[in-house]
């Protein structure tokens, strides 16, 4: 039985940053992680024929307003570089290809005007939603009682605008507009700043990348932890909790007794842990309403980024799919060339039931349509769906269902006794992003530290009652 | 290590009926149940001052078209009797009380006409939704992309009609109209027959009650099981599965090896079991989109059913709440008198965060408003919220979120290797009801039996690979 001040469940960015903040305050922390690695949804993949060169099969970008992430990376010595963005983008639209520079494709101006107007209305509405308490927005109940699709149907006069904003929804939430509450969409936009912040490359959430891969941020955090503070390969199965603290049980006979716990998992996974006593219905039912998105991240590797020769950024958007959005994901020096495509929402759900060969063929076909025949012969193909991963079960983050924020929202962040909650989904700034994960971890740590400070009790003892529950299981 | 043909997880009606059907076909079955009793959401409560007299704190009614339930009860020797329905009903409406006979209260005829018209449209739409495959309905995607609230806002010309149908939604789904997909509402109506079938007392889903309490049906099924076929107090935590079968692990070192498994739990709870190998993302993500409803069932006991003296049925409906719907829930001989009130949807979520005294006071105040001062002094008060129950986590059943049926619906009933799914939520007829639970259990058993029949393999051996996974955990 290990003893510590704060036990952290999950060694993603949120968990690692929570532990770091606890340690920085002079308290002891132990992080217990299900996988045999740190990083959660951050994962580097070394390219087969290019030793030392990596692409990320999880989260990878940083934007200029993501200061928690950028400052942390700087502090840890992880450099960034701009996402490749030189030349023209491609839009596949109604059966043809259009090249364009910047953010605005050259399609029917009526559609563009309609899209921009709807987007403006969305931004204005988003500003009315307090990110710390979306349920207190002036029209919260109304906004939470409809899907984003319902709103799009009303807000867009043209089918084209609807299609473009559906594309945006799939790209940002890895969900269909039918899946998510309008209030959640507004909360999320406001937590990032604006819709442009979410979808933008230069100046937006896809602005920069990490030299050596984004997982390095997590790996560096883990290296900093004191000896023995990180337990890998130990899925937490049970948390006993009471006034005096917690006992956390994980596979491999891992047991950690602590005065506070920080559970840094997606909300949808927090209910797969057994709590003794059980958490209140209000909290449990929230976690039945926080589904994770669905996305396949697919990359094809080529000797060279051949699209650059044609004056293309490697960024494409398609109204046809299954690949809806692409990026040039080559390493900083441009060798090898890597095309990245996302299958999102229903495209991803369909892809998840295809065999791998079929999926790859469809993805590479898309790349060839957007960038030419050369795309048909990659030297390597890499793909990942986090929905298939037992310890994530979906990406990018959760899309709250209709009614969830207004009926259960307070339960998202409210501690249960000695248990605090962290993770990108719990963040109030850049919710769903690495930046939000870092912030949420620090906030959970502050909550735990304040409780430790306030407690005048006998320290890290857990009641006999809790011990009894443990041995009876 | 126990060995059997079919292991059933969960001893609710679905699980017990599945086991019964397997045994009736000459195969062996073992039922593993988390609680120390059978019945799941069926639970009798003996009245404190009336030994031998019970009320149900879970599901309790049967309707005339619920033939699977009625026939089973008859077979098991459990008698039924009509729900008390003599006299006038009460409607609390816009600050006043109205008494009325039958189904239609005497309020503004424009509101009534509007309500009936909307209901008719709902019924017509419901008929277009195949209950075995709602995603194949002609306008499935459109119907699944909006909440029931969005539809109500459009379909009702008057605020009054909206209120009445919201009341119906809360009563049937224990959810707010904002919580559920319109397609789910339509599926559910069609699976029951009609909206009137769902909300009706005489002739509807609340038509009859069970002498001695509904749990007797489950208790009688359990009595019939052969020695050792029922393991109580053993929450299943892990299911290893492969081509040759399953090994089920439960608390208390219970291990059962079988050729097939039937998991008879609400979908939202099925993901709290560890599957080795993990289930596909498509199945897991479905279970992130099947939230259970929220309802407090509250009963006050009186020496006599005093409302009967006033010519009242004991059935009230209120636009104010927190109790929205009441029934006379007295035993067959009318002694003692029992008033039953439901707190549903957001009222239930609020009630779950009140202290018990406050909640009781508000409920009894409602009874007094509807039926007179005498209601203020019950001799006993009983309440239950299944959202608080670790092994249920919500009632009555699940309300699929928007997009869930069309994006994930096929995963609800599709077996995963040797694992079949059962439970009221999986039913295609009377989904969410005891009747549906029975039917779903039988269908899962038929699926398992057909697989046993078809398999020409070496019988109930599980691969070495599975054993290895097991010992590594």
PDB file of C-alpha atoms in Angstrom, chain B residues 331-471:
ATOM      1  CA  UNK B 331     -53.232  -2.942  -2.039  1.00  0.00           C
ATOM      2  CA  UNK B 332     -56.141  -4.830  -3.664  1.00  0.00           C
ATOM      3  CA  UNK B 333     -58.397  -4.599  -0.586  1.00  0.00           C
ATOM      4  CA  UNK B 334     -57.841  -0.833  -0.243  1.00  0.00           C
ATOM      5  CA  UNK B 335     -56.100  -1.050   3.117  1.00  0.00           C
ATOM      6  CA  UNK B 336     -53.990   0.850   3.809  1.00  0.00           C
ATOM      7  CA  UNK B 337     -54.408   3.774   1.431  1.00  0.00           C
ATOM      8  CA  UNK B 338     -51.316   4.534  -0.597  1.00  0.00           C
ATOM      9  CA  UNK B 339     -50.714   7.588  -2.767  1.00  0.00           C
ATOM     10  CA  UNK B 340     -47.975   7.278  -5.336  1.00  0.00           C
ATOM     11  CA  UNK B 341     -46.303  10.316  -6.875  1.00  0.00           C
ATOM     12  CA  UNK B 342     -43.556  10.586  -9.465  1.00  0.00           C
ATOM     13  CA  UNK B 343     -40.843  13.249  -9.656  1.00  0.00           C
ATOM     14  CA  UNK B 344     -39.553  13.044 -13.201  1.00  0.00           C
ATOM     15  CA  UNK B 345     -36.876  14.550 -15.421  1.00  0.00           C
ATOM     16  CA  UNK B 346     -35.485  17.808 -14.062  1.00  0.00           C
ATOM     17  CA  UNK B 347     -37.760  17.625 -11.011  1.00  0.00           C
ATOM     18  CA  UNK B 348     -36.102  14.313 -10.167  1.00  0.00           C
ATOM     19  CA  UNK B 349     -32.630  15.715 -10.776  1.00  0.00           C
ATOM     20  CA  UNK B 350     -33.343  18.560  -8.400  1.00  0.00           C
ATOM     21  CA  UNK B 351     -34.908  16.174  -5.877  1.00  0.00           C
ATOM     22  CA  UNK B 352     -31.768  14.048  -5.949  1.00  0.00           C
ATOM     23  CA  UNK B 353     -29.783  16.952  -4.526  1.00  0.00           C
ATOM     24  CA  UNK B 354     -32.272  17.838  -1.791  1.00  0.00           C
ATOM     25  CA  UNK B 355     -32.128  16.357   1.672  1.00  0.00           C
ATOM     26  CA  UNK B 356     -34.675  13.625   2.273  1.00  0.00           C
ATOM     27  CA  UNK B 357     -36.790  15.701   4.656  1.00  0.00           C
ATOM     28  CA  UNK B 358     -37.178  18.533   2.169  1.00  0.00           C
ATOM     29  CA  UNK B 359     -38.041  16.120  -0.617  1.00  0.00           C
ATOM     30  CA  UNK B 360     -40.676  14.353   1.476  1.00  0.00           C
ATOM     31  CA  UNK B 361     -42.218  17.672   2.540  1.00  0.00           C
ATOM     32  CA  UNK B 362     -42.567  18.825  -1.060  1.00  0.00           C
ATOM     33  CA  UNK B 363     -44.102  15.538  -2.169  1.00  0.00           C
ATOM     34  CA  UNK B 364     -46.613  15.437   0.663  1.00  0.00           C
ATOM     35  CA  UNK B 365     -47.499  19.094  -0.010  1.00  0.00           C
ATOM     36  CA  UNK B 366     -48.371  18.101  -3.568  1.00  0.00           C
ATOM     37  CA  UNK B 367     -50.572  15.234  -2.370  1.00  0.00           C
ATOM     38  CA  UNK B 368     -52.348  17.679  -0.032  1.00  0.00           C
ATOM     39  CA  UNK B 369     -52.895  20.182  -2.849  1.00  0.00           C
ATOM     40  CA  UNK B 370     -54.412  17.474  -5.039  1.00  0.00           C
ATOM     41  CA  UNK B 371     -56.405  15.462  -2.470  1.00  0.00           C
ATOM     42  CA  UNK B 372     -56.827  17.571   0.656  1.00  0.00           C
ATOM     43  CA  UNK B 373     -55.218  18.262   4.005  1.00  0.00           C
ATOM     44  CA  UNK B 374     -55.503  14.659   5.183  1.00  0.00           C
ATOM     45  CA  UNK B 375     -52.595  13.862   2.867  1.00  0.00           C
ATOM     46  CA  UNK B 376     -50.277  15.847   5.129  1.00  0.00           C
ATOM     47  CA  UNK B 377     -50.077  13.146   7.773  1.00  0.00           C
ATOM     48  CA  UNK B 378     -49.020   9.816   6.263  1.00  0.00           C
ATOM     49  CA  UNK B 379     -48.193   6.924   8.571  1.00  0.00           C
ATOM     50  CA  UNK B 380     -45.308   5.880   6.373  1.00  0.00           C
ATOM     51  CA  UNK B 381     -43.361   7.426   3.507  1.00  0.00           C
ATOM     52  CA  UNK B 382     -41.361   5.388   0.986  1.00  0.00           C
ATOM     53  CA  UNK B 383     -39.214   6.702  -1.856  1.00  0.00           C
ATOM     54  CA  UNK B 384     -36.761   5.386  -4.386  1.00  0.00           C
ATOM     55  CA  UNK B 385     -34.501   6.812  -7.075  1.00  0.00           C
ATOM     56  CA  UNK B 386     -32.899   4.160  -9.248  1.00  0.00           C
ATOM     57  CA  UNK B 387     -30.323   6.700 -10.448  1.00  0.00           C
ATOM     58  CA  UNK B 388     -28.756   6.373  -7.009  1.00  0.00           C
ATOM     59  CA  UNK B 389     -28.512   2.584  -7.349  1.00  0.00           C
ATOM     60  CA  UNK B 390     -25.062   1.453  -8.414  1.00  0.00           C
ATOM     61  CA  UNK B 391     -26.456  -1.485 -10.385  1.00  0.00           C
ATOM     62  CA  UNK B 392     -29.206   0.391 -12.255  1.00  0.00           C
ATOM     63  CA  UNK B 393     -28.271   4.088 -12.519  1.00  0.00           C
ATOM     64  CA  UNK B 394     -31.567   5.373 -13.788  1.00  0.00           C
ATOM     65  CA  UNK B 395     -35.182   4.636 -14.625  1.00  0.00           C
ATOM     66  CA  UNK B 396     -37.452   3.877 -16.279  1.00  0.00           C
ATOM     67  CA  UNK B 397     -35.168   3.042 -19.177  1.00  0.00           C
ATOM     68  CA  UNK B 398     -32.786   4.686 -21.603  1.00  0.00           C
ATOM     69  CA  UNK B 399     -33.670   7.628 -23.827  1.00  0.00           C
ATOM     70  CA  UNK B 400     -31.414   7.521 -26.861  1.00  0.00           C
ATOM     71  CA  UNK B 401     -29.740  10.849 -27.514  1.00  0.00           C
ATOM     72  CA  UNK B 402     -30.036  12.623 -30.860  1.00  0.00           C
ATOM     73  CA  UNK B 403     -28.071  10.890 -33.596  1.00  0.00           C
ATOM     74  CA  UNK B 404     -27.605   7.687 -31.601  1.00  0.00           C
ATOM     75  CA  UNK B 405     -30.156   5.509 -33.411  1.00  0.00           C
ATOM     76  CA  UNK B 406     -29.024   6.526 -36.892  1.00  0.00           C
ATOM     77  CA  UNK B 407     -25.274   6.517 -36.190  1.00  0.00           C
ATOM     78  CA  UNK B 408     -25.024   3.559 -33.805  1.00  0.00           C
ATOM     79  CA  UNK B 409     -28.389   1.777 -33.731  1.00  0.00           C
ATOM     80  CA  UNK B 410     -27.266  -1.525 -35.192  1.00  0.00           C
ATOM     81  CA  UNK B 411     -24.868  -1.996 -32.270  1.00  0.00           C
ATOM     82  CA  UNK B 412     -27.728  -2.165 -29.754  1.00  0.00           C
ATOM     83  CA  UNK B 413     -28.687  -5.773 -30.498  1.00  0.00           C
ATOM     84  CA  UNK B 414     -25.820  -7.140 -32.591  1.00  0.00           C
ATOM     85  CA  UNK B 415     -23.931  -9.833 -30.690  1.00  0.00           C
ATOM     86  CA  UNK B 416     -20.194  -9.426 -30.123  1.00  0.00           C
ATOM     87  CA  UNK B 417     -18.770 -12.874 -30.764  1.00  0.00           C
ATOM     88  CA  UNK B 418     -20.374 -15.172 -28.165  1.00  0.00           C
ATOM     89  CA  UNK B 419     -22.031 -12.282 -26.274  1.00  0.00           C
ATOM     90  CA  UNK B 420     -25.722 -11.462 -26.781  1.00  0.00           C
ATOM     91  CA  UNK B 421     -27.499  -8.452 -25.296  1.00  0.00           C
ATOM     92  CA  UNK B 422     -30.824  -8.407 -23.480  1.00  0.00           C
ATOM     93  CA  UNK B 423     -32.848  -6.084 -21.259  1.00  0.00           C
ATOM     94  CA  UNK B 424     -35.933  -3.881 -21.533  1.00  0.00           C
ATOM     95  CA  UNK B 425     -33.908  -1.321 -23.528  1.00  0.00           C
ATOM     96  CA  UNK B 426     -33.047  -3.906 -26.182  1.00  0.00           C
ATOM     97  CA  UNK B 427     -36.684  -4.914 -26.804  1.00  0.00           C
ATOM     98  CA  UNK B 428     -38.506  -4.132 -30.042  1.00  0.00           C
ATOM     99  CA  UNK B 429     -41.990  -4.575 -28.517  1.00  0.00           C
ATOM    100  CA  UNK B 430     -42.800  -2.639 -25.345  1.00  0.00           C
ATOM    101  CA  UNK B 431     -39.252  -1.283 -25.158  1.00  0.00           C
ATOM    102  CA  UNK B 432     -38.503  -0.084 -21.637  1.00  0.00           C
ATOM    103  CA  UNK B 433     -41.217  -2.215 -19.987  1.00  0.00           C
ATOM    104  CA  UNK B 434     -41.340  -5.543 -18.146  1.00  0.00           C
ATOM    105  CA  UNK B 435     -43.022  -7.032 -21.179  1.00  0.00           C
ATOM    106  CA  UNK B 436     -40.136  -5.921 -23.398  1.00  0.00           C
ATOM    107  CA  UNK B 437     -37.592  -7.261 -20.914  1.00  0.00           C
ATOM    108  CA  UNK B 438     -39.197 -10.710 -21.072  1.00  0.00           C
ATOM    109  CA  UNK B 439     -39.281 -10.684 -24.866  1.00  0.00           C
ATOM    110  CA  UNK B 440     -35.683  -9.476 -25.147  1.00  0.00           C
ATOM    111  CA  UNK B 441     -34.483 -12.191 -22.772  1.00  0.00           C
ATOM    112  CA  UNK B 442     -36.197 -14.844 -24.855  1.00  0.00           C
ATOM    113  CA  UNK B 443     -34.773 -13.448 -28.078  1.00  0.00           C
ATOM    114  CA  UNK B 444     -31.247 -13.382 -26.665  1.00  0.00           C
ATOM    115  CA  UNK B 445     -31.733 -16.975 -25.516  1.00  0.00           C
ATOM    116  CA  UNK B 446     -32.897 -17.977 -28.994  1.00  0.00           C
ATOM    117  CA  UNK B 447     -29.803 -16.315 -30.458  1.00  0.00           C
ATOM    118  CA  UNK B 448     -27.543 -18.170 -28.009  1.00  0.00           C
ATOM    119  CA  UNK B 449     -29.310 -21.497 -28.556  1.00  0.00           C
ATOM    120  CA  UNK B 450     -29.068 -21.167 -32.321  1.00  0.00           C
ATOM    121  CA  UNK B 451     -25.347 -20.540 -32.001  1.00  0.00           C
ATOM    122  CA  UNK B 452     -24.915 -23.554 -29.714  1.00  0.00           C
ATOM    123  CA  UNK B 453     -26.818 -25.647 -32.214  1.00  0.00           C
ATOM    124  CA  UNK B 454     -24.768 -24.395 -35.132  1.00  0.00           C
ATOM    125  CA  UNK B 455     -21.396 -24.833 -33.483  1.00  0.00           C
ATOM    126  CA  UNK B 456     -19.711 -28.069 -34.411  1.00  0.00           C
ATOM    127  CA  UNK B 457     -16.651 -27.207 -32.342  1.00  0.00           C
ATOM    128  CA  UNK B 458     -15.157 -29.006 -29.384  1.00  0.00           C
ATOM    129  CA  UNK B 459     -17.717 -27.642 -26.918  1.00  0.00           C
ATOM    130  CA  UNK B 460     -17.175 -25.417 -23.974  1.00  0.00           C
ATOM    131  CA  UNK B 461     -13.473 -24.853 -24.089  1.00  0.00           C
ATOM    132  CA  UNK B 462     -12.051 -21.369 -24.136  1.00  0.00           C
ATOM    133  CA  UNK B 463      -8.878 -20.768 -26.097  1.00  0.00           C
ATOM    134  CA  UNK B 464      -5.496 -20.695 -24.435  1.00  0.00           C
ATOM    135  CA  UNK B 465      -5.219 -17.130 -25.626  1.00  0.00           C
ATOM    136  CA  UNK B 466      -8.139 -16.109 -23.498  1.00  0.00           C
ATOM    137  CA  UNK B 467      -6.754 -17.888 -20.498  1.00  0.00           C
ATOM    138  CA  UNK B 468      -3.521 -16.019 -20.934  1.00  0.00           C
ATOM    139  CA  UNK B 469      -5.306 -12.686 -21.051  1.00  0.00           C
ATOM    140  CA  UNK B 470      -7.118 -13.630 -17.906  1.00  0.00           C
ATOM    141  CA  UNK B 471      -4.071 -14.476 -15.870  1.00  0.00           C
TER     142      UNK B 471
END
